[in-house]
PDB file of C-alpha atoms in Angstrom:
ATOM      1  CA  MET A   1       0.000   0.000   0.000  1.00 63.00           C
ATOM      2  CA  SER A   2       1.418   3.376  -0.952  1.00 74.00           C
ATOM      3  CA  LYS A   3       2.015   6.079   1.649  1.00 75.00           C
ATOM      4  CA  ILE A   4      -0.456   8.438  -0.058  1.00 74.00           C
ATOM      5  CA  TYR A   5      -3.187   5.795  -0.026  1.00 65.00           C
ATOM      6  CA  LYS A   6      -2.550   5.046   3.684  1.00 65.00           C
ATOM      7  CA  PHE A   7      -2.610   8.754   4.513  1.00 62.00           C
ATOM      8  CA  ALA A   8      -5.873   9.249   2.609  1.00 57.00           C
ATOM      9  CA  LEU A   9      -7.455   6.267   4.344  1.00 59.00           C
ATOM     10  CA  VAL A  10      -6.402   7.464   7.805  1.00 57.00           C
ATOM     11  CA  PHE A  11      -7.598  10.985   7.004  1.00 63.00           C
ATOM     12  CA  VAL A  12     -11.048   9.785   5.886  1.00 57.00           C
ATOM     13  CA  LEU A  13     -11.402   7.553   8.946  1.00 55.00           C
ATOM     14  CA  ALA A  14     -10.381  10.399  11.245  1.00 59.00           C
ATOM     15  CA  ILE A  15     -12.873  12.808   9.706  1.00 58.00           C
ATOM     16  CA  THR A  16     -15.757  10.344   9.863  1.00 55.00           C
ATOM     17  CA  SER A  17     -15.007   9.545  13.501  1.00 54.00           C
ATOM     18  CA  PHE A  18     -15.466  13.209  14.432  1.00 52.00           C
ATOM     19  CA  VAL A  19     -18.516  13.889  12.291  1.00 49.00           C
ATOM     20  CA  ASP A  20     -21.787  12.010  12.515  1.00 45.00           C
ATOM     21  CA  ILE A  21     -22.840  11.977   8.876  1.00 47.00           C
ATOM     22  CA  SER A  22     -26.109  10.222   9.719  1.00 43.00           C
ATOM     23  CA  GLU A  23     -27.279  13.365  11.520  1.00 45.00           C
ATOM     24  CA  GLY A  24     -26.976  15.354   8.334  1.00 46.00           C
ATOM     25  CA  ILE A  25     -24.090  17.560   9.326  1.00 47.00           C
ATOM     26  CA  PHE A  26     -23.006  17.634   5.683  1.00 56.00           C
ATOM     27  CA  ASP A  27     -26.561  18.392   4.634  1.00 61.00           C
ATOM     28  CA  LEU A  28     -25.786  22.016   3.889  1.00 77.00           C
ATOM     29  CA  GLY A  29     -28.220  24.328   2.250  1.00 88.00           C
ATOM     30  CA  GLU A  30     -31.153  26.242   3.581  1.00 92.00           C
ATOM     31  CA  VAL A  31     -33.964  25.613   6.025  1.00 92.00           C
ATOM     32  CA  TYR A  32     -37.251  27.448   5.736  1.00 95.00           C
ATOM     33  CA  VAL A  33     -38.739  28.478   9.065  1.00 95.00           C
ATOM     34  CA  ARG A  34     -42.441  29.225   9.533  1.00 96.00           C
ATOM     35  CA  VAL A  35     -43.787  30.610  12.823  1.00 97.00           C
ATOM     36  CA  ASN A  36     -47.565  30.952  13.090  1.00 97.00           C
ATOM     37  CA  ASN A  37     -49.333  33.296  15.550  1.00 98.00           C
ATOM     38  CA  THR A  38     -52.069  31.149  17.087  1.00 97.00           C
ATOM     39  CA  LEU A  39     -52.655  33.325  20.152  1.00 98.00           C
ATOM     40  CA  SER A  40     -56.302  33.539  21.190  1.00 96.00           C
ATOM     41  CA  ASN A  41     -58.675  36.516  21.165  1.00 96.00           C
ATOM     42  CA  GLY A  42     -57.073  38.273  18.217  1.00 95.00           C
ATOM     43  CA  LYS A  43     -53.802  39.013  20.023  1.00 97.00           C
ATOM     44  CA  LYS A  44     -50.848  40.273  18.059  1.00 98.00           C
ATOM     45  CA  LEU A  45     -47.459  38.613  18.450  1.00 98.00           C
ATOM     46  CA  ARG A  46     -44.185  40.505  18.250  1.00 98.00           C
ATOM     47  CA  ILE A  47     -41.252  38.286  17.278  1.00 98.00           C
ATOM     48  CA  PHE A  48     -37.525  38.911  16.930  1.00 98.00           C
ATOM     49  CA  CYS A  49     -35.237  36.102  15.713  1.00 97.00           C
ATOM     50  CA  LYS A  50     -31.440  36.029  15.752  1.00 96.00           C
ATOM     51  CA  SER A  51     -28.298  33.932  15.699  1.00 93.00           C
ATOM     52  CA  LYS A  52     -24.765  34.779  16.774  1.00 91.00           C
ATOM     53  CA  ASP A  53     -24.164  36.100  13.239  1.00 88.00           C
ATOM     54  CA  ASP A  54     -27.543  37.438  12.096  1.00 90.00           C
ATOM     55  CA  ASP A  55     -30.278  39.592  13.578  1.00 92.00           C
ATOM     56  CA  LEU A  56     -33.545  39.520  11.692  1.00 91.00           C
ATOM     57  CA  SER A  57     -35.920  42.447  11.919  1.00 90.00           C
ATOM     58  CA  ALA A  58     -38.544  42.366  14.632  1.00 96.00           C
ATOM     59  CA  VAL A  59     -42.006  41.890  13.177  1.00 98.00           C
ATOM     60  CA  GLU A  60     -45.541  42.036  14.494  1.00 98.00           C
ATOM     61  CA  LEU A  61     -47.856  39.233  13.466  1.00 98.00           C
ATOM     62  CA  ALA A  62     -51.614  39.563  13.270  1.00 98.00           C
ATOM     63  CA  PRO A  63     -53.672  36.563  14.414  1.00 97.00           C
ATOM     64  CA  LEU A  64     -52.933  33.494  12.258  1.00 97.00           C
ATOM     65  CA  GLN A  65     -50.258  35.383  10.341  1.00 98.00           C
ATOM     66  CA  VAL A  66     -47.096  33.395   9.574  1.00 97.00           C
ATOM     67  CA  TYR A  67     -43.562  34.768   9.890  1.00 98.00           C
ATOM     68  CA  LYS A  68     -41.310  33.230   7.226  1.00 97.00           C
ATOM     69  CA  PHE A  69     -37.539  33.312   6.956  1.00 96.00           C
ATOM     70  CA  THR A  70     -34.651  31.230   5.672  1.00 95.00           C
ATOM     71  CA  ILE A  71     -31.587  29.962   7.543  1.00 92.00           C
ATOM     72  CA  SER A  72     -28.348  28.702   6.005  1.00 91.00           C
ATOM     73  CA  LYS A  73     -26.907  25.613   7.673  1.00 90.00           C
ATOM     74  CA  SER A  74     -23.284  25.593   8.809  1.00 89.00           C
ATOM     75  CA  PHE A  75     -20.649  23.133   7.614  1.00 88.00           C
ATOM     76  CA  TRP A  76     -19.787  22.572  11.294  1.00 87.00           C
ATOM     77  CA  GLY A  77     -23.379  21.726  12.232  1.00 88.00           C
ATOM     78  CA  ASP A  78     -23.607  24.497  14.818  1.00 92.00           C
ATOM     79  CA  THR A  79     -26.255  26.825  13.375  1.00 93.00           C
ATOM     80  CA  LEU A  80     -28.497  28.068  16.176  1.00 95.00           C
ATOM     81  CA  PHE A  81     -31.342  30.559  15.783  1.00 95.00           C
ATOM     82  CA  SER A  82     -33.546  31.683  18.653  1.00 96.00           C
ATOM     83  CA  CYS A  83     -36.632  33.866  18.730  1.00 97.00           C
ATOM     84  CA  ASP A  84     -37.910  36.237  21.384  1.00 97.00           C
ATOM     85  CA  VAL A  85     -41.691  36.540  21.400  1.00 98.00           C
ATOM     86  CA  PHE A  86     -43.734  39.240  23.094  1.00 98.00           C
ATOM     87  CA  PHE A  87     -47.454  39.195  23.957  1.00 97.00           C
ATOM     88  CA  ASP A  88     -49.631  40.003  27.000  1.00 95.00           C
ATOM     89  CA  ASN A  89     -46.843  42.278  28.329  1.00 95.00           C
ATOM     90  CA  LYS A  90     -44.581  39.240  28.707  1.00 95.00           C
ATOM     91  CA  SER A  91     -41.553  37.991  26.815  1.00 96.00           C
ATOM     92  CA  HIS A  92     -40.478  34.430  26.120  1.00 97.00           C
ATOM     93  CA  TRP A  93     -37.843  32.816  23.910  1.00 96.00           C
ATOM     94  CA  PHE A  94     -37.207  29.512  22.174  1.00 96.00           C
ATOM     95  CA  ASP A  95     -34.653  27.949  19.839  1.00 95.00           C
ATOM     96  CA  VAL A  96     -36.382  27.999  16.469  1.00 95.00           C
ATOM     97  CA  PHE A  97     -33.556  26.102  14.750  1.00 94.00           C
ATOM     98  CA  ASN A  98     -30.755  24.110  16.331  1.00 94.00           C
ATOM     99  CA  GLN A  99     -28.918  22.342  13.517  1.00 93.00           C
ATOM    100  CA  LYS A 100     -27.861  19.371  15.640  1.00 91.00           C
ATOM    101  CA  ARG A 101     -31.397  18.903  16.975  1.00 89.00           C
ATOM    102  CA  ASP A 102     -33.556  19.854  13.992  1.00 89.00           C
ATOM    103  CA  THR A 103     -31.826  18.836  10.740  1.00 84.00           C
ATOM    104  CA  SER A 104     -33.170  15.290  10.669  1.00 82.00           C
ATOM    105  CA  PHE A 105     -36.629  16.331  11.891  1.00 81.00           C
ATOM    106  CA  CYS A 106     -37.286  19.474   9.877  1.00 82.00           C
ATOM    107  CA  ARG A 107     -35.460  18.469   6.706  1.00 78.00           C
ATOM    108  CA  ASN A 108     -36.141  21.582   4.598  1.00 86.00           C
ATOM    109  CA  THR A 109     -38.829  23.339   6.659  1.00 90.00           C
ATOM    110  CA  CYS A 110     -39.474  23.876  10.382  1.00 91.00           C
ATOM    111  CA  TYR A 111     -43.055  24.751  11.384  1.00 93.00           C
ATOM    112  CA  TYR A 112     -43.990  26.318  14.725  1.00 95.00           C
ATOM    113  CA  GLU A 113     -47.152  27.614  16.371  1.00 95.00           C
ATOM    114  CA  VAL A 114     -46.928  30.132  19.220  1.00 98.00           C
ATOM    115  CA  MET A 115     -49.651  29.885  21.868  1.00 96.00           C
ATOM    116  CA  GLU A 116     -50.160  31.575  25.237  1.00 97.00           C
ATOM    117  CA  SER A 117     -48.745  28.652  27.224  1.00 96.00           C
ATOM    118  CA  ARG A 118     -46.261  27.145  24.769  1.00 96.00           C
ATOM    119  CA  VAL A 119     -44.676  26.900  21.339  1.00 96.00           C
ATOM    120  CA  CYS A 120     -45.019  23.670  19.344  1.00 93.00           C
ATOM    121  CA  LYS A 121     -42.899  22.285  16.517  1.00 91.00           C
ATOM    122  CA  TYR A 122     -44.642  20.270  13.802  1.00 87.00           C
ATOM    123  CA  LYS A 123     -43.481  17.715  11.289  1.00 76.00           C
ATOM    124  CA  LYS A 124     -46.319  18.550   8.907  1.00 67.00           C
ATOM    125  CA  PHE A 125     -47.999  21.887   9.401  1.00 58.00           C
ATOM    126  CA  ASN A 126     -51.452  21.151   7.966  1.00 65.00           C
ATOM    127  CA  SER A 127     -51.876  17.650   9.376  1.00 69.00           C
ATOM    128  CA  LYS A 128     -50.199  18.807  12.614  1.00 66.00           C
ATOM    129  CA  ILE A 129     -47.956  15.918  13.535  1.00 76.00           C
ATOM    130  CA  VAL A 130     -46.421  17.328  16.721  1.00 70.00           C
ATOM    131  CA  GLU A 131     -42.762  16.743  17.478  1.00 75.00           C
ATOM    132  CA  ASP A 132     -42.444  18.732  20.646  1.00 86.00           C
ATOM    133  CA  CYS A 133     -44.024  21.500  22.648  1.00 92.00           C
ATOM    134  CA  TYR A 134     -41.992  23.788  24.871  1.00 92.00           C
ATOM    135  CA  TYR A 135     -43.928  25.377  27.717  1.00 94.00           C
ATOM    136  CA  TRP A 136     -43.102  28.921  28.740  1.00 94.00           C
ATOM    137  CA  LYS A 137     -41.554  29.308  32.169  1.00 85.00           C
ATOM    138  CA  LYS A 138     -43.889  30.758  34.780  1.00 76.00           C
ATOM    139  CA  ASP A 139     -43.035  34.188  36.153  1.00 62.00           C
TER     140      ASP A 139
END
């Protein structure tokens, strides 16, 4: 076996031991995020989403209005976007996209609904297959 071949083999094995390809870390590209205001009684929702590199504009959502934005995944698998939400004179936050957590679940699109008591992530938005709900912390 030639030295170059051995080096290449060791290099490939080393890289694959550090990176879990099955979790889609090399699945670069974009993720579409959709956050729906499902607050009751016609309440408006103010939302501000950000990462360590990007701050998106704060927007106000009317009832049942959907906030849409796109996130680029990182080669390193460390993309993290969180959103602050404001309603009823209270603020809450949640991680809207965590690349390590959400790549295999969301695939190309992450759907969320914001409610008074929680935010829920869905596999399919219209048929509402729920992955997880995160309850807001009590004051």
